[in-house]
PDB file of C-alpha atoms in Angstrom:
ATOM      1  CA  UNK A  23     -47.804  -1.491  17.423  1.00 26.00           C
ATOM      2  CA  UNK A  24     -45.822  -2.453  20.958  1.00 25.00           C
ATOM      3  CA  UNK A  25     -43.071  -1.126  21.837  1.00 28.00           C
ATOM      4  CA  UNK A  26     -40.677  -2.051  24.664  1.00 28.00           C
ATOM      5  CA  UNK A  27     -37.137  -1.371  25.695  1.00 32.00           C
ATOM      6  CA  UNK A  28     -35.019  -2.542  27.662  1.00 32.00           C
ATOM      7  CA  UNK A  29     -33.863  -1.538  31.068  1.00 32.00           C
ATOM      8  CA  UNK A  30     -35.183   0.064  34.023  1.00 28.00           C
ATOM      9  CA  UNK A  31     -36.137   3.600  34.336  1.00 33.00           C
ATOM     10  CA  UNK A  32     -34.967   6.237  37.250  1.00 32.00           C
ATOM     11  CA  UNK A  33     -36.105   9.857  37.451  1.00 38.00           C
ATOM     12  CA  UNK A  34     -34.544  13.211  37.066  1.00 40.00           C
ATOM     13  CA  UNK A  35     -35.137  16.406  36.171  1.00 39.00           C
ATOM     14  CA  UNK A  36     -34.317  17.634  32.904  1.00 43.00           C
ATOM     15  CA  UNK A  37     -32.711  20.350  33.497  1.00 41.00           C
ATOM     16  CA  UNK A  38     -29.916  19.238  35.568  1.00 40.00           C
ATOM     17  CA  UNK A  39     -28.057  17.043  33.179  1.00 45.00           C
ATOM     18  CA  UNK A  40     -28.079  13.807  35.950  1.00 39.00           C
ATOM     19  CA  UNK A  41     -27.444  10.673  33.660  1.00 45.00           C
ATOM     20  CA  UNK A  42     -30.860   8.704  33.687  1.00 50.00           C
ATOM     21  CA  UNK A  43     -30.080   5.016  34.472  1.00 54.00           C
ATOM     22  CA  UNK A  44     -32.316   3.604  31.823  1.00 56.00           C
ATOM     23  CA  UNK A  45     -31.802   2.052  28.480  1.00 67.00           C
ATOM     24  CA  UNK A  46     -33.897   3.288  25.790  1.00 89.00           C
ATOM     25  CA  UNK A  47     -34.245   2.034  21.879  1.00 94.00           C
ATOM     26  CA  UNK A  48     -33.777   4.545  19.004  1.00 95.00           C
ATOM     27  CA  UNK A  49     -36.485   4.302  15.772  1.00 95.00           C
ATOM     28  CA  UNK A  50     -35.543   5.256  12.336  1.00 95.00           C
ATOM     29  CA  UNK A  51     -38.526   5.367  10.188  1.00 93.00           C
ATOM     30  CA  UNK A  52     -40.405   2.943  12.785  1.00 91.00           C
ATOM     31  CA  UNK A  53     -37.386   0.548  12.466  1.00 94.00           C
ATOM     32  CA  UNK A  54     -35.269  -0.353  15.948  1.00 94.00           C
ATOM     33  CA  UNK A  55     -32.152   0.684  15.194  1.00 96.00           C
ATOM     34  CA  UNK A  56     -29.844   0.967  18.285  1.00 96.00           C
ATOM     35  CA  UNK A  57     -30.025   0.827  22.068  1.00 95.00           C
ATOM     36  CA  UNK A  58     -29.032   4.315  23.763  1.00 95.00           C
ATOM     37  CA  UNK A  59     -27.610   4.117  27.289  1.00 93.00           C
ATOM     38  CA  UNK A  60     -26.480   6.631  29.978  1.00 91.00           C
ATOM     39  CA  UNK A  61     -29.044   9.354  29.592  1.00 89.00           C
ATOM     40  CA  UNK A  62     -28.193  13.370  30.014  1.00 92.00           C
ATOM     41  CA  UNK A  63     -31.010  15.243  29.734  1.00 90.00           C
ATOM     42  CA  UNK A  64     -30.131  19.023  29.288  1.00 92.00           C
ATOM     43  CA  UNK A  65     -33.094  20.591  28.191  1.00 87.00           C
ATOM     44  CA  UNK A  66     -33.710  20.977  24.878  1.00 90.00           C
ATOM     45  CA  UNK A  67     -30.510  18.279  24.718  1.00 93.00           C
ATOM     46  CA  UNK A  68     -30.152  15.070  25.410  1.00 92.00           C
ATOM     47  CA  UNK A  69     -26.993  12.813  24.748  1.00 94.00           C
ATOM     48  CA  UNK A  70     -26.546   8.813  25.119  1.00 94.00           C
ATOM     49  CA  UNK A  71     -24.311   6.330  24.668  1.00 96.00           C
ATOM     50  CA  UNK A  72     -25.494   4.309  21.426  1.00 96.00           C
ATOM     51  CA  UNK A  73     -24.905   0.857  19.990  1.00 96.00           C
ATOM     52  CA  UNK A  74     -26.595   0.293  16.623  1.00 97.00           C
ATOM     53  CA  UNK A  75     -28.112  -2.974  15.933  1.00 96.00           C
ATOM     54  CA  UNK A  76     -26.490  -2.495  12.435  1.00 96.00           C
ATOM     55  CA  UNK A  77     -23.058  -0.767  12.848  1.00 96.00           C
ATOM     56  CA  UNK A  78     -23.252   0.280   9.333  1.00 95.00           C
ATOM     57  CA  UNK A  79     -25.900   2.671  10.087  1.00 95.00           C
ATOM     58  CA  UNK A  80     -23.806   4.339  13.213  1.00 95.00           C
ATOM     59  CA  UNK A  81     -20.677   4.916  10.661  1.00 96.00           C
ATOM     60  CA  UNK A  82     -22.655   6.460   8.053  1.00 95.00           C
ATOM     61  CA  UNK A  83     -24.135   8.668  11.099  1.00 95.00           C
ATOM     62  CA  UNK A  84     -20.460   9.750  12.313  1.00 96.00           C
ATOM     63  CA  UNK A  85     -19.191  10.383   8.744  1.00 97.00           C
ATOM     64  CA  UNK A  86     -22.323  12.840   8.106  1.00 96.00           C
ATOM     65  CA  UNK A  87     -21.494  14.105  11.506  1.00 96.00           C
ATOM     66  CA  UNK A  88     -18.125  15.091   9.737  1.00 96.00           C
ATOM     67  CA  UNK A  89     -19.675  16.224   6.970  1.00 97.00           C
ATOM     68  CA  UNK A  90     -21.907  18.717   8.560  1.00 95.00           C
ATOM     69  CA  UNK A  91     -18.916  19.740  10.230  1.00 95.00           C
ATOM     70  CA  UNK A  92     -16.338  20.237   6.972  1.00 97.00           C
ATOM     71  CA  UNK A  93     -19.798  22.145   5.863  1.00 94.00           C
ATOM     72  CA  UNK A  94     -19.893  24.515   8.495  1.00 94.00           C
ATOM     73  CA  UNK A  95     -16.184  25.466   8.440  1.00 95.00           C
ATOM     74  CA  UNK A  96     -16.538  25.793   4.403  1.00 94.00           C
ATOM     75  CA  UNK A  97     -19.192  28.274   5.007  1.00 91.00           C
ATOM     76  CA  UNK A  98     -17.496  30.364   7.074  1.00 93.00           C
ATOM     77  CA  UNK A  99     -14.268  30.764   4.145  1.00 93.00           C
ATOM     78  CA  UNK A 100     -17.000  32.811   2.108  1.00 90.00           C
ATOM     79  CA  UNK A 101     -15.779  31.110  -1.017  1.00 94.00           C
ATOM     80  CA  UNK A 102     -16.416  31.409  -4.778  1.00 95.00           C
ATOM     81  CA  UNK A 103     -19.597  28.933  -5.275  1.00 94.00           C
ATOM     82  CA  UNK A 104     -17.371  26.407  -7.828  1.00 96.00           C
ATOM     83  CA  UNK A 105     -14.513  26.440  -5.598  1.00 96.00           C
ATOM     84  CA  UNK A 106     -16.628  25.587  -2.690  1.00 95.00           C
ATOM     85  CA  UNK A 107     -18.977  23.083  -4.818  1.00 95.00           C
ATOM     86  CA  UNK A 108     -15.478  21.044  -5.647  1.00 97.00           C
ATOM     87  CA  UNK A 109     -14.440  21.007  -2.265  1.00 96.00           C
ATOM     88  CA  UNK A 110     -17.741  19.772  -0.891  1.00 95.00           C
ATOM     89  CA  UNK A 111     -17.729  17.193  -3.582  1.00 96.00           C
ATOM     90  CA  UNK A 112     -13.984  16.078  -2.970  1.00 97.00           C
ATOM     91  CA  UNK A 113     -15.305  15.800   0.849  1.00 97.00           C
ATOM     92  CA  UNK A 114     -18.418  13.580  -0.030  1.00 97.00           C
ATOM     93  CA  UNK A 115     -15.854  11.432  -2.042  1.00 97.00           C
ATOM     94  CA  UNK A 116     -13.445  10.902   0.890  1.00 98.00           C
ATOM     95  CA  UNK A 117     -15.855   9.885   3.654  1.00 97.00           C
ATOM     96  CA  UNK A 118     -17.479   7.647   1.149  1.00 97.00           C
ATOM     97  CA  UNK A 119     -21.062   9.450   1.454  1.00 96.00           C
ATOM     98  CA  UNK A 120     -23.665  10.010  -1.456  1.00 94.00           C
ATOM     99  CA  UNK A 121     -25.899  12.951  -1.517  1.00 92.00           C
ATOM    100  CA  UNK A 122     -28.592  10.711  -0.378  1.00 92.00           C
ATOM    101  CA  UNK A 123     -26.872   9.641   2.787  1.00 93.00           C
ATOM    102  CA  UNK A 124     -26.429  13.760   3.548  1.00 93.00           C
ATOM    103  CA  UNK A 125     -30.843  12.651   4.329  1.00 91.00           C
ATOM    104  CA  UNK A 126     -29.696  10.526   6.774  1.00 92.00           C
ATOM    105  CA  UNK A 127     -29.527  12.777   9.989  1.00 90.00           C
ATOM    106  CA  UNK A 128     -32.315  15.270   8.567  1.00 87.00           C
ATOM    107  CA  UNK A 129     -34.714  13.357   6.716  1.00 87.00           C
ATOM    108  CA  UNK A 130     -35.159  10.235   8.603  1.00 86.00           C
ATOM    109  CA  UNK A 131     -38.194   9.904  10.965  1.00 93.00           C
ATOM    110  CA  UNK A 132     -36.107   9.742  14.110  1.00 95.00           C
ATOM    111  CA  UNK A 133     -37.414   8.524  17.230  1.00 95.00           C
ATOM    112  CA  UNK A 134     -36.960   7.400  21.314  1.00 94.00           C
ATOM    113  CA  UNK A 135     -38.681   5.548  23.339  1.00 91.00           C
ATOM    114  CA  UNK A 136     -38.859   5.002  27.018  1.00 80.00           C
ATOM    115  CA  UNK A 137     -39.769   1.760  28.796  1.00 74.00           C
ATOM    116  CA  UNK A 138     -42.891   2.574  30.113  1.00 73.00           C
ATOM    117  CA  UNK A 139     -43.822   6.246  27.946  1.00 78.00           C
ATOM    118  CA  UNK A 140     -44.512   7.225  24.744  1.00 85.00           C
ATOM    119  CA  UNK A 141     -42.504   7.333  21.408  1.00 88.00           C
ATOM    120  CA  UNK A 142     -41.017  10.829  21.249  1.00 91.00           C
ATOM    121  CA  UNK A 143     -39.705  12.459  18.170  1.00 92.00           C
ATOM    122  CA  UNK A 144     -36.012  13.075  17.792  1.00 91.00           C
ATOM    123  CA  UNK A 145     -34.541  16.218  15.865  1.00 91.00           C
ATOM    124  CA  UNK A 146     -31.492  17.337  15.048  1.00 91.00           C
ATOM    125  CA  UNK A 147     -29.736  14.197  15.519  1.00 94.00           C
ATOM    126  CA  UNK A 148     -26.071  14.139  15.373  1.00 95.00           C
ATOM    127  CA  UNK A 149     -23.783  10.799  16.410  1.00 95.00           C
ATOM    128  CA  UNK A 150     -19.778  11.061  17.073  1.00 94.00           C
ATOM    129  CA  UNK A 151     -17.665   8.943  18.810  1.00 94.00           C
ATOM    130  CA  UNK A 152     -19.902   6.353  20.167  1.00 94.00           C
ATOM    131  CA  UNK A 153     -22.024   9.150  21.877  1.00 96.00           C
ATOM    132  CA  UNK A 154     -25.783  10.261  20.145  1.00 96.00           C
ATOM    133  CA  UNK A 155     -26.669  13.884  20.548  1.00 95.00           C
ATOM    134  CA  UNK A 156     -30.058  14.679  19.852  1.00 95.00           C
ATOM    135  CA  UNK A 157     -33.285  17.496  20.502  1.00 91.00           C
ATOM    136  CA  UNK A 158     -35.979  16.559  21.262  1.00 78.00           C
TER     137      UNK A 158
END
């Protein structure tokens, strides 16, 4: 399979957290599925700007995003297991997520690739406020 992006590429190193002038396309499960701009590479971070081809797919990121969030904070009240199990649910409700979109960020086969280099797997993928976080 080819794969292109689109942009032009300009060298840094990775551990200095330069923005990379470069635009680079994002894969879910071998699908295009948004063009990243303004590379920081922070090593074992990077962070872009991202516009989703489908801007569906970018709000159901951000509201896991929240999720995850809301999750962690739960955790940390040390609640009774039903108490916390209704509030979680209540949470799913209002951001409008299933348990299947909770996959979304974890379970998809999330990938980069450069102009000119290799597909490179993308973990740990996390998107708020226009701006994709990822490790790679």
């Amino acid at each position: 399979m080819l794969i292109t992006a689109i942009g032009r590429r300009l060298s840094t190193d990775a551990t200095t957290g330069i923005p990379m002038s470069q635009s680079i396309l994002l894969y879910l499960n071998e699908r295009p599925v948004a063009t990243l701009q303004d590379l920081r590479v922070e090593t074992p971070w990077s962070t872009a700007q991202a516009r989703f081809l489908d801007a569906a797919l970018g709000d159901a990121l951000e509201r896991v995003a929240r999720f995850r969030t809301f999750d962690e904070q739960l955790e940390a009240l040390d609640l009774p297991e039903d108490e916390e199990e209704a509030r979680w649910e209540a949470k799913l409700a209002e951001l409008g997520l299933t348990h299947a979109d909770l996959g979304l960020d974890f379970d998809g086969q999330w990938s980069v690739v450069l102009e000119d280099g290799p597909e490179q797997e993308v973990r740990s993928i996390r998107f708020e406020d226009g701006v994709l976080q990822w490790r790679g």
